[in-house]
Short mmCIF file of C-alpha atoms in Angstrom, two decimals:
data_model
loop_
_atom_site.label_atom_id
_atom_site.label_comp_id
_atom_site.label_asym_id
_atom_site.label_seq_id
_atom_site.Cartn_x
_atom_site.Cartn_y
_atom_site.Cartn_z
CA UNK A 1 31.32 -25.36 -32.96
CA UNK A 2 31.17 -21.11 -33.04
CA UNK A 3 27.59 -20.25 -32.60
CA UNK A 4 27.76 -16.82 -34.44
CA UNK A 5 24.40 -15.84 -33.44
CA UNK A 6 26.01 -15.54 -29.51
CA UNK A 7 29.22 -15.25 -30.38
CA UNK A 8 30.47 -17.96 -28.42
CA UNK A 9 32.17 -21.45 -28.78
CA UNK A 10 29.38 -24.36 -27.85
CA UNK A 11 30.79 -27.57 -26.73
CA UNK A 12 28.27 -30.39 -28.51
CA UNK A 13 29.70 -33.56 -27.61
CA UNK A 14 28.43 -35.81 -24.23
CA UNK A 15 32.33 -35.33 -23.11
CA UNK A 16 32.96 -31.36 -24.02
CA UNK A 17 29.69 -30.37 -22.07
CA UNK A 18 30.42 -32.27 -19.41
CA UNK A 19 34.13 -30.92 -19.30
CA UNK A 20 32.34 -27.40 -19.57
CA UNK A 21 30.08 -28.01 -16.68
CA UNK A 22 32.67 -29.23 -14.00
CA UNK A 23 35.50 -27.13 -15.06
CA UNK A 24 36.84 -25.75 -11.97
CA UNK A 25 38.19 -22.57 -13.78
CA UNK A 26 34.94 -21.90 -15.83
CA UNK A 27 31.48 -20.79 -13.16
CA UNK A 28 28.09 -18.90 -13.58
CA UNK A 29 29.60 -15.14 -12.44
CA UNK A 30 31.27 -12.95 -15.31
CA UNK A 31 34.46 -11.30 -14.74
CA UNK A 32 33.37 -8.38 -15.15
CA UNK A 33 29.86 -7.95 -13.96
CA UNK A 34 27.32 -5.88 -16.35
CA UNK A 35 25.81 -2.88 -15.36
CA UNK A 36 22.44 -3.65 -14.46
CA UNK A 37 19.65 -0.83 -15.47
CA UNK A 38 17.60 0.81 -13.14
CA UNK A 39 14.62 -0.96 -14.75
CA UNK A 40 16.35 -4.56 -13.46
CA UNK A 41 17.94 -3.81 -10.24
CA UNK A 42 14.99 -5.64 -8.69
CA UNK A 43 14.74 -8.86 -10.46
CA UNK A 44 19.09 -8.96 -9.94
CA UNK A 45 18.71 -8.31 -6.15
CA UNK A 46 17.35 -11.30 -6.18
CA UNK A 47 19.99 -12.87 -8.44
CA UNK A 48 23.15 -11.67 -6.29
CA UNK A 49 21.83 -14.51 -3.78
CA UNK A 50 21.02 -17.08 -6.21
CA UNK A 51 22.85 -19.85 -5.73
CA UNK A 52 22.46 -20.62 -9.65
CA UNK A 53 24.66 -17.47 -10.38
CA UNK A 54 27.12 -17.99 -7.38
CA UNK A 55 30.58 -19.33 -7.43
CA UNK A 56 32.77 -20.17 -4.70
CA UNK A 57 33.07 -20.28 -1.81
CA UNK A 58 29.46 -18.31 -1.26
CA UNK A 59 27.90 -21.02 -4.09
CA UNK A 60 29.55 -23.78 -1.45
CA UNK A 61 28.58 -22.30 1.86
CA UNK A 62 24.68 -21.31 0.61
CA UNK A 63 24.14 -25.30 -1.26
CA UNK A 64 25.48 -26.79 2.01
CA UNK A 65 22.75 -24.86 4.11
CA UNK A 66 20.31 -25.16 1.77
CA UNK A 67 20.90 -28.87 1.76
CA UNK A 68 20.47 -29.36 5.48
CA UNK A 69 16.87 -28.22 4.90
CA UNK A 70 16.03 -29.60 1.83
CA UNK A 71 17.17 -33.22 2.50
CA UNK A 72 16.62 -36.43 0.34
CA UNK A 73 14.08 -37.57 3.41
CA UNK A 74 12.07 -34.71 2.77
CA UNK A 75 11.62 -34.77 -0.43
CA UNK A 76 11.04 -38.35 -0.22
CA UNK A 77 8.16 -37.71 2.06
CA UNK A 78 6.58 -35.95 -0.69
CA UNK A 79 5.44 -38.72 -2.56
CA UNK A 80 1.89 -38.83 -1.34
CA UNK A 81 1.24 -35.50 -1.43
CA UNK A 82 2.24 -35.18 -4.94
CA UNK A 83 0.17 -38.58 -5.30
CA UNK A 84 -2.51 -36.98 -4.20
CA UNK A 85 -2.29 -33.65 -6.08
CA UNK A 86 -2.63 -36.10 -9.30
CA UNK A 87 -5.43 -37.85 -8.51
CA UNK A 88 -7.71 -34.33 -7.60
CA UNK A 89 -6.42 -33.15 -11.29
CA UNK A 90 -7.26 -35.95 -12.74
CA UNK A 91 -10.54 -35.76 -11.20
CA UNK A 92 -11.44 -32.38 -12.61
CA UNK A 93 -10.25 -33.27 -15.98
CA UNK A 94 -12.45 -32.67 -18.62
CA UNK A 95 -13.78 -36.11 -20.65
CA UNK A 96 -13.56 -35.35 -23.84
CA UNK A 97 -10.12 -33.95 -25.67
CA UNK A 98 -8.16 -31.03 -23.80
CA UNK A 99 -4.45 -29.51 -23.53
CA UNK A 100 -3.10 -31.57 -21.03
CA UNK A 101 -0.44 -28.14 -20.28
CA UNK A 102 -2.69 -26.16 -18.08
CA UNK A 103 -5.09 -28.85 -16.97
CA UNK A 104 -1.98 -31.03 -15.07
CA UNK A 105 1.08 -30.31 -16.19
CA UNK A 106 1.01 -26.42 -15.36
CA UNK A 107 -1.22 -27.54 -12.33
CA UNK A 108 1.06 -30.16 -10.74
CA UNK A 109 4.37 -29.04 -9.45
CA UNK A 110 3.58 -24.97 -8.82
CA UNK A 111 0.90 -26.82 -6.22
CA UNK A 112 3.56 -28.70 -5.00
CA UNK A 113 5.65 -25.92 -4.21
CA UNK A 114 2.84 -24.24 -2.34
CA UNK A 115 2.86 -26.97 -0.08
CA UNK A 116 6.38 -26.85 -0.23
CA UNK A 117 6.83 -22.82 0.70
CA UNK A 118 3.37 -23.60 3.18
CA UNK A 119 1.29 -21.31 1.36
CA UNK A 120 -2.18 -21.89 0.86
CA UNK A 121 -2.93 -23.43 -2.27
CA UNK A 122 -5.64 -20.38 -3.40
CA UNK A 123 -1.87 -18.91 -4.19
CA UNK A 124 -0.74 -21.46 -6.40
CA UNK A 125 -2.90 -19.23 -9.57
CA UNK A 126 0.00 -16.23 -8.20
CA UNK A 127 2.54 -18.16 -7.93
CA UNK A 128 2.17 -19.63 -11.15
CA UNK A 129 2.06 -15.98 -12.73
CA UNK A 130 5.00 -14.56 -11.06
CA UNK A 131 7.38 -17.36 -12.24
CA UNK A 132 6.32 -17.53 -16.14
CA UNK A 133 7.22 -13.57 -15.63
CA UNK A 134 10.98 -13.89 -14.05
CA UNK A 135 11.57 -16.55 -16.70
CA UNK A 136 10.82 -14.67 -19.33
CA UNK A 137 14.43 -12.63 -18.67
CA UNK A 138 16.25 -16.60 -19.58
CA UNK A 139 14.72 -16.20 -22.75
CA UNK A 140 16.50 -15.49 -26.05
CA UNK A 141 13.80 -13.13 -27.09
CA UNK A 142 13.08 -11.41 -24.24
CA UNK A 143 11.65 -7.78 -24.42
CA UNK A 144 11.50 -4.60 -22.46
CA UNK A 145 8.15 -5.34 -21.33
CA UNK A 146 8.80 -8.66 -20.26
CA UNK A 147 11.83 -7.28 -18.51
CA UNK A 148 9.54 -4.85 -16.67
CA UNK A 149 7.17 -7.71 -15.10
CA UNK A 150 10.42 -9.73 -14.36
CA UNK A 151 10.86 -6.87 -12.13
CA UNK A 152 7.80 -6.52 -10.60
CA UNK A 153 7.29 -9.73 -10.06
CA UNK A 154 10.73 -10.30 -8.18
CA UNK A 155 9.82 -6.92 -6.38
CA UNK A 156 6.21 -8.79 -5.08
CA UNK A 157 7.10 -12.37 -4.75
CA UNK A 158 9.90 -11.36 -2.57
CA UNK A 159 7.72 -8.76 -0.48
CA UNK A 160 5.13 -11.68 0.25
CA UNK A 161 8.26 -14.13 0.87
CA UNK A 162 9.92 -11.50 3.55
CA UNK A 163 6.43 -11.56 5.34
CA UNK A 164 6.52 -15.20 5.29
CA UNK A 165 9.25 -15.88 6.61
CA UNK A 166 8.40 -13.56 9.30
CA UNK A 167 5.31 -15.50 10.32
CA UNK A 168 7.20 -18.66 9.95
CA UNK A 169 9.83 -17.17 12.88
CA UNK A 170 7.34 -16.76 15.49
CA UNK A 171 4.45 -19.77 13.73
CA UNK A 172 7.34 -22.73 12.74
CA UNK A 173 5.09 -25.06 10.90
CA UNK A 174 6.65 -28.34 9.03
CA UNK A 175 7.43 -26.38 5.49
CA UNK A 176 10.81 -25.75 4.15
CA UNK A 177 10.42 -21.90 5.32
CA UNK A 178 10.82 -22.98 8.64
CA UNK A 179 13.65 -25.56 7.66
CA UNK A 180 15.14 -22.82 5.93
CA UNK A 181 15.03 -20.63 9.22
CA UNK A 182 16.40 -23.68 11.28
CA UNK A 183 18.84 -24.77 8.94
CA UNK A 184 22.90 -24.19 10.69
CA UNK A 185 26.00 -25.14 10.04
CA UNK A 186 28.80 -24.79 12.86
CA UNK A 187 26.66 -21.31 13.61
CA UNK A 188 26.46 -19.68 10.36
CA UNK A 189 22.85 -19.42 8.98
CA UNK A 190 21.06 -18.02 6.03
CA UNK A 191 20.00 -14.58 5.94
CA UNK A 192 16.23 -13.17 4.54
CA UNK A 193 17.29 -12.31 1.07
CA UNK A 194 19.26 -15.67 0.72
CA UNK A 195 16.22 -17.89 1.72
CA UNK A 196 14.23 -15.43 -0.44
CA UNK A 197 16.31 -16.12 -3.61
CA UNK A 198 16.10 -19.67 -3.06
CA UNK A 199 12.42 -19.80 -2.81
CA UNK A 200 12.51 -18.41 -5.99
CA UNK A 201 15.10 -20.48 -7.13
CA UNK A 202 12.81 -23.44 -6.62
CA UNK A 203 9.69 -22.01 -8.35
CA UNK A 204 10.89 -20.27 -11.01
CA UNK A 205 13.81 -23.22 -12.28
CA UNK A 206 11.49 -26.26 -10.99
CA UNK A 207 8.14 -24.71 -11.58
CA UNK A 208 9.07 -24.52 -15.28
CA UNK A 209 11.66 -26.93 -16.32
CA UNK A 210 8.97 -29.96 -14.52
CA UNK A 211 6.28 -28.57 -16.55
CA UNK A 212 8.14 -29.12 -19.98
CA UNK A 213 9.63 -32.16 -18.91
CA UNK A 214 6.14 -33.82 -18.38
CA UNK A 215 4.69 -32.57 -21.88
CA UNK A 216 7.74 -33.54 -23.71
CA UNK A 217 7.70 -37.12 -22.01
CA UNK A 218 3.83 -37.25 -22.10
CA UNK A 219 4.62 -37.06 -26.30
CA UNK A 220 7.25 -39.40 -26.27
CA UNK A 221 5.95 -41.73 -24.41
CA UNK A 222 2.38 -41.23 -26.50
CA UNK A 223 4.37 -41.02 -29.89
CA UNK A 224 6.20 -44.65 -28.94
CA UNK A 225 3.50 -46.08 -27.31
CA UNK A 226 6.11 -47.12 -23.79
CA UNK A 227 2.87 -47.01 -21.72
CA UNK A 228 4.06 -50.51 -21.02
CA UNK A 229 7.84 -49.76 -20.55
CA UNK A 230 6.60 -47.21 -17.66
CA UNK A 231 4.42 -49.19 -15.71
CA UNK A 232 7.51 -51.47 -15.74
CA UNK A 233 9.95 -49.54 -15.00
CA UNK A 234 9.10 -45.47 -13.97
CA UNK A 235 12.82 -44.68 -12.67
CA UNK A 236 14.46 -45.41 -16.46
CA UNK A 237 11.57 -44.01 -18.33
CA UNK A 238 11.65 -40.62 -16.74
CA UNK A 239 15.68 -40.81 -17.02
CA UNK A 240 15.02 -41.47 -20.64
CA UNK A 241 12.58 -38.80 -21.42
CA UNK A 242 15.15 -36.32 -19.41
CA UNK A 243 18.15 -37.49 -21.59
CA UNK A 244 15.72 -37.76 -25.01
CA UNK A 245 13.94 -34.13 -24.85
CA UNK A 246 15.55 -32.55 -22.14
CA UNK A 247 13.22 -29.10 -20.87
CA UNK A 248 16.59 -27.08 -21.51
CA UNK A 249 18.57 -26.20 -24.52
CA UNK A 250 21.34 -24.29 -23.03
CA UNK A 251 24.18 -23.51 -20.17
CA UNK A 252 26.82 -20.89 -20.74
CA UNK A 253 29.74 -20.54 -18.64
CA UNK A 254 32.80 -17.66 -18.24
CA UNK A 255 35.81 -18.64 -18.34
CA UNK A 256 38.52 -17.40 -15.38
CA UNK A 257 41.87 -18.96 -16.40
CA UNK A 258 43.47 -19.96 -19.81
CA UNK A 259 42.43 -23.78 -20.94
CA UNK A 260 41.10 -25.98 -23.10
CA UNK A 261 38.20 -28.15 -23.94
CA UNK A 262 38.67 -31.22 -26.03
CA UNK A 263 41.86 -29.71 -27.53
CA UNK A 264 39.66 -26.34 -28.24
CA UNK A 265 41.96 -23.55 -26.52
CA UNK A 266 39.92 -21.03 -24.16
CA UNK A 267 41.09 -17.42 -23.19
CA UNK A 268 40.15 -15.80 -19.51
CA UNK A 269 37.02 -13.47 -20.11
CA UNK A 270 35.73 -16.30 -22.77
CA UNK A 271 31.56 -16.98 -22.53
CA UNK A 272 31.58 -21.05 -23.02
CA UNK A 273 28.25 -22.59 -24.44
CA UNK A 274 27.37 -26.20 -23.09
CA UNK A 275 24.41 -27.77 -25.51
CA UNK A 276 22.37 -29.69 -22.95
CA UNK A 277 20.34 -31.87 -25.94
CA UNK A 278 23.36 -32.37 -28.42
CA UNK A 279 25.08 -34.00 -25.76
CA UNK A 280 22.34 -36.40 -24.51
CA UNK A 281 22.02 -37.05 -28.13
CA UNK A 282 26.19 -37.92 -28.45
CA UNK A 283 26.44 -41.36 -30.01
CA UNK A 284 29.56 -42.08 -28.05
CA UNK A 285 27.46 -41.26 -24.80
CA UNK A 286 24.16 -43.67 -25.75
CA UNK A 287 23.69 -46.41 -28.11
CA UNK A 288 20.96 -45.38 -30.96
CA UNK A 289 20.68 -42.18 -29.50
CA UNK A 290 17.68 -40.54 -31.59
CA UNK A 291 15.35 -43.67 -30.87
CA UNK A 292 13.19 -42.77 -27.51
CA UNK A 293 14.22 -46.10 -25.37
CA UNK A 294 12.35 -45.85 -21.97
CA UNK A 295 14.06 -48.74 -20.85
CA UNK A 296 17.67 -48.31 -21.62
CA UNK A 297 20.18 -48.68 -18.69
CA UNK A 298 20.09 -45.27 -16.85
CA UNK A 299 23.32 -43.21 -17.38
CA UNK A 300 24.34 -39.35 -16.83
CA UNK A 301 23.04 -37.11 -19.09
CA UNK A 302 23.45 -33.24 -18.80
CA UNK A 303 19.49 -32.73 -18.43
CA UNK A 304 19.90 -31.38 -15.00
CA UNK A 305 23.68 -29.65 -15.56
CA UNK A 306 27.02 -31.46 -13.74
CA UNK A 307 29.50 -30.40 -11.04
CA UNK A 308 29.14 -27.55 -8.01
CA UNK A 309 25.71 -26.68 -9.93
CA UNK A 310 24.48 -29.86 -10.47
CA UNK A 311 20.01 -29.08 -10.06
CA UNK A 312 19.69 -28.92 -6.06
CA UNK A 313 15.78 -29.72 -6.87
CA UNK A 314 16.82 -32.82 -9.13
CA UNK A 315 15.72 -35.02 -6.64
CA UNK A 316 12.21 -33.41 -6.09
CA UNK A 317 11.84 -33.32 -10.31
CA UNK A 318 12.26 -37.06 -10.45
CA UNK A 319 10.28 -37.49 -7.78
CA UNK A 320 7.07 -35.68 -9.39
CA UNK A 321 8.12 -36.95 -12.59
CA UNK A 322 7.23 -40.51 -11.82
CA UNK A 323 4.12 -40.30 -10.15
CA UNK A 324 2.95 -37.65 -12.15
CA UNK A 325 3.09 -39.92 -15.10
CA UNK A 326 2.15 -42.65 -13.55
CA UNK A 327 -0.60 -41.70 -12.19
CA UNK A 328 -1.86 -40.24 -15.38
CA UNK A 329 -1.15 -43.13 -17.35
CA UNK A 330 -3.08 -45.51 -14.88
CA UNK A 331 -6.19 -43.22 -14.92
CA UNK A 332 -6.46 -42.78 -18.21
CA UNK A 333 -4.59 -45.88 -20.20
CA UNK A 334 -6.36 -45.08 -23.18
CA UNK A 335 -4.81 -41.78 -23.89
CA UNK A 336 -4.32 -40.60 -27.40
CA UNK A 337 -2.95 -37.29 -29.13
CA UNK A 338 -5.91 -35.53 -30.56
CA UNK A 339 -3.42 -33.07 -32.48
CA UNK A 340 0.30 -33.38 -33.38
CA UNK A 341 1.73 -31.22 -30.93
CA UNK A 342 4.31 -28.57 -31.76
CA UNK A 343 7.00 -27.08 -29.57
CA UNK A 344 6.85 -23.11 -28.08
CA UNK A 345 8.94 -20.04 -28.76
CA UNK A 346 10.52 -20.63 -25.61
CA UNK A 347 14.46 -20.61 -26.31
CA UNK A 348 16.69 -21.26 -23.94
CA UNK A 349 13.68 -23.73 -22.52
CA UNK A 350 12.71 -26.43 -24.37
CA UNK A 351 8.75 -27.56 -24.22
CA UNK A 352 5.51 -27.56 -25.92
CA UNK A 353 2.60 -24.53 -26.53
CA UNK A 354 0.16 -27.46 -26.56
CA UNK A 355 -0.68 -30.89 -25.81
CA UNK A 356 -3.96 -32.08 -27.21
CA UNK A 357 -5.27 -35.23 -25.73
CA UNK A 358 -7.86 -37.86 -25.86
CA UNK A 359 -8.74 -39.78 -22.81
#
């Protein structure tokens, strides 16, 4: 399909996005790079160590590091924390009908990262604010004056994180700063600005993608009534909601060498689009695929992206996925829509501008 609105092919199908995605001759980095204004050149400082704009081999070398502080044990270890976070949210929740968005699903993970970084929690209000400004430059209608508090944002966010990390070099405490700091690999470590960027990385792409994820799932699971199907099984219903109403519409890639995609021929210099939802929604990739089926074998769909930038937070999403929703669910069985809920301006992201509810 040629989206004429971005000029640009989209691959659709389960099997072209996929091909898209782990192409080794398509990546993140243009060719040639644009010319970044003067307005920008702070938010993109940040960006030229991001490893969700790098390619090889700096992409390879920054994800290995990055992994050796940032391990599956970790994460795992998280669990109660995040357990915890739900309950005190739940506690505060108002008793008759509220938006469940900034009451716990805002609330949740940018806490989570707080404890994450090892900032106090007083922060999480400014942490909160500086990522919904940097994402605003991924959107499709993004304006000058959202560009200009991108820019300020990256330009405070990364002076605080600089100071941090400081601290954390002579104050090591058990946060992923100070994993960052430790983390080696045959001598080479990170530098400032690279454990800045990822910092970032992790609030800006998990803050917001986990916060869309739980109202879209918190609707679907409302809207079939699978209260049931996630008590009884959490891992496949949160794999479901992520392959039903993914919290992203949209990866583009460049391409470097001449090829193809399902017979569809591809020049160098090309801009590739890979449509995350179409593909989840491929009836040659799931059975039935518009019906919401929380308990359908679990299988790989694009919600988190495929090959060298496969989501390096995946594991953290799932994680506060399911006892996010569990939790709620347990407290509060009886939970109802008060409103039909309708989906945000939000394109490239995919979530809803409220979420009425009943408890």
């Amino acid at each position: 399909m040629f989206w004429n609105d971005y000029n640009m092919p989209m691959a659709t199908s389960h099997r072209a996005v996929m091909q898209v995605l782990k192409h080794r001759q398509m990546g993140r980095t243009p060719l040639v790079p644009p010319e970044v204004p003067d307005h920008l050149r702070p938010f993109y400082a940040i960006e030229d160590h991001s490893m969700l704009e790098l390619e090889a081999p700096r992409h390879t070398r920054l994800r290995r590091l990055v992994l050796h502080a940032f391990t599956s044990r970790r994460v795992a270890a998280l669990a109660p924390d995040i357990e915890q976070i739900a309950q005190t949210l739940l506690d505060a929740a108002p008793q008759d009908a509220f938006d469940l968005l900034p009451v716990y699903a805002q609330r949740l993970p940018v806490i989570v990262i707080a404890r994450l970084l090892g900032v106090p929690e007083t922060m999480s209000d400014q942490l909160l604010g500086w990522s919904n400004a940097m994402v605003g430059m991924y959107q499709a209608r993004r304006t000058r004056q959202m560009e200009d508090a991108a820019a300020a944002a990256a330009t405070e966010f990364s002076t605080f994180l600089r100071k941090h990390i400081d601290e954390r070099r002579t104050t090591p405490a058990d946060d992923l700063i100070t994993h960052l700091i430790a983390a080696e690999d045959d001598g080479d470590k990170l530098t400032p600005n690279e454990m800045i960027a990822t910092c970032i990385l992790l609030l800006n792409a998990g803050h917001e993608a986990t916060v869309h994820t739980l109202g879209n799932g918190v609707k679907a699971i409302l809207d079939h009534q699978a209260q049931a199907a996630l008590n009884s099984d959490p891992d496949r219903t949160v794999e479901e909601i992520l392959r039903y109403d993914p919290p992203l519409h949209l990866f583009t890639r460049h391409v470097y060498e001449d090829t193809e995609i399902c017979g569809h021929p591809l020049k160098r210099g090309d801009e590739v689009g890979a449509l995350l939802a179409s593909a989840n929604r491929d009836p040659l990739f799931a059975e039935d695929p518009n019906r919401f089926a929380p308990l359908r074998p679990a299988s790989k769909h694009s919600a988190f992206g495929a090959g060298i930038h496969f989501c390096v937070g995946a594991p953290l999403a799932r994680l506060e996925l399911r006892v996010a929703l569990k939790a709620l669910f347990d407290r509060l069985p009886n939970l109802t829509l008060a409103e039909r809920p309708s989906y945000a301006n939000l394109y490239h992201f995919h979530g809803l501008a409220c979420l009425k509810v009943s408890p």
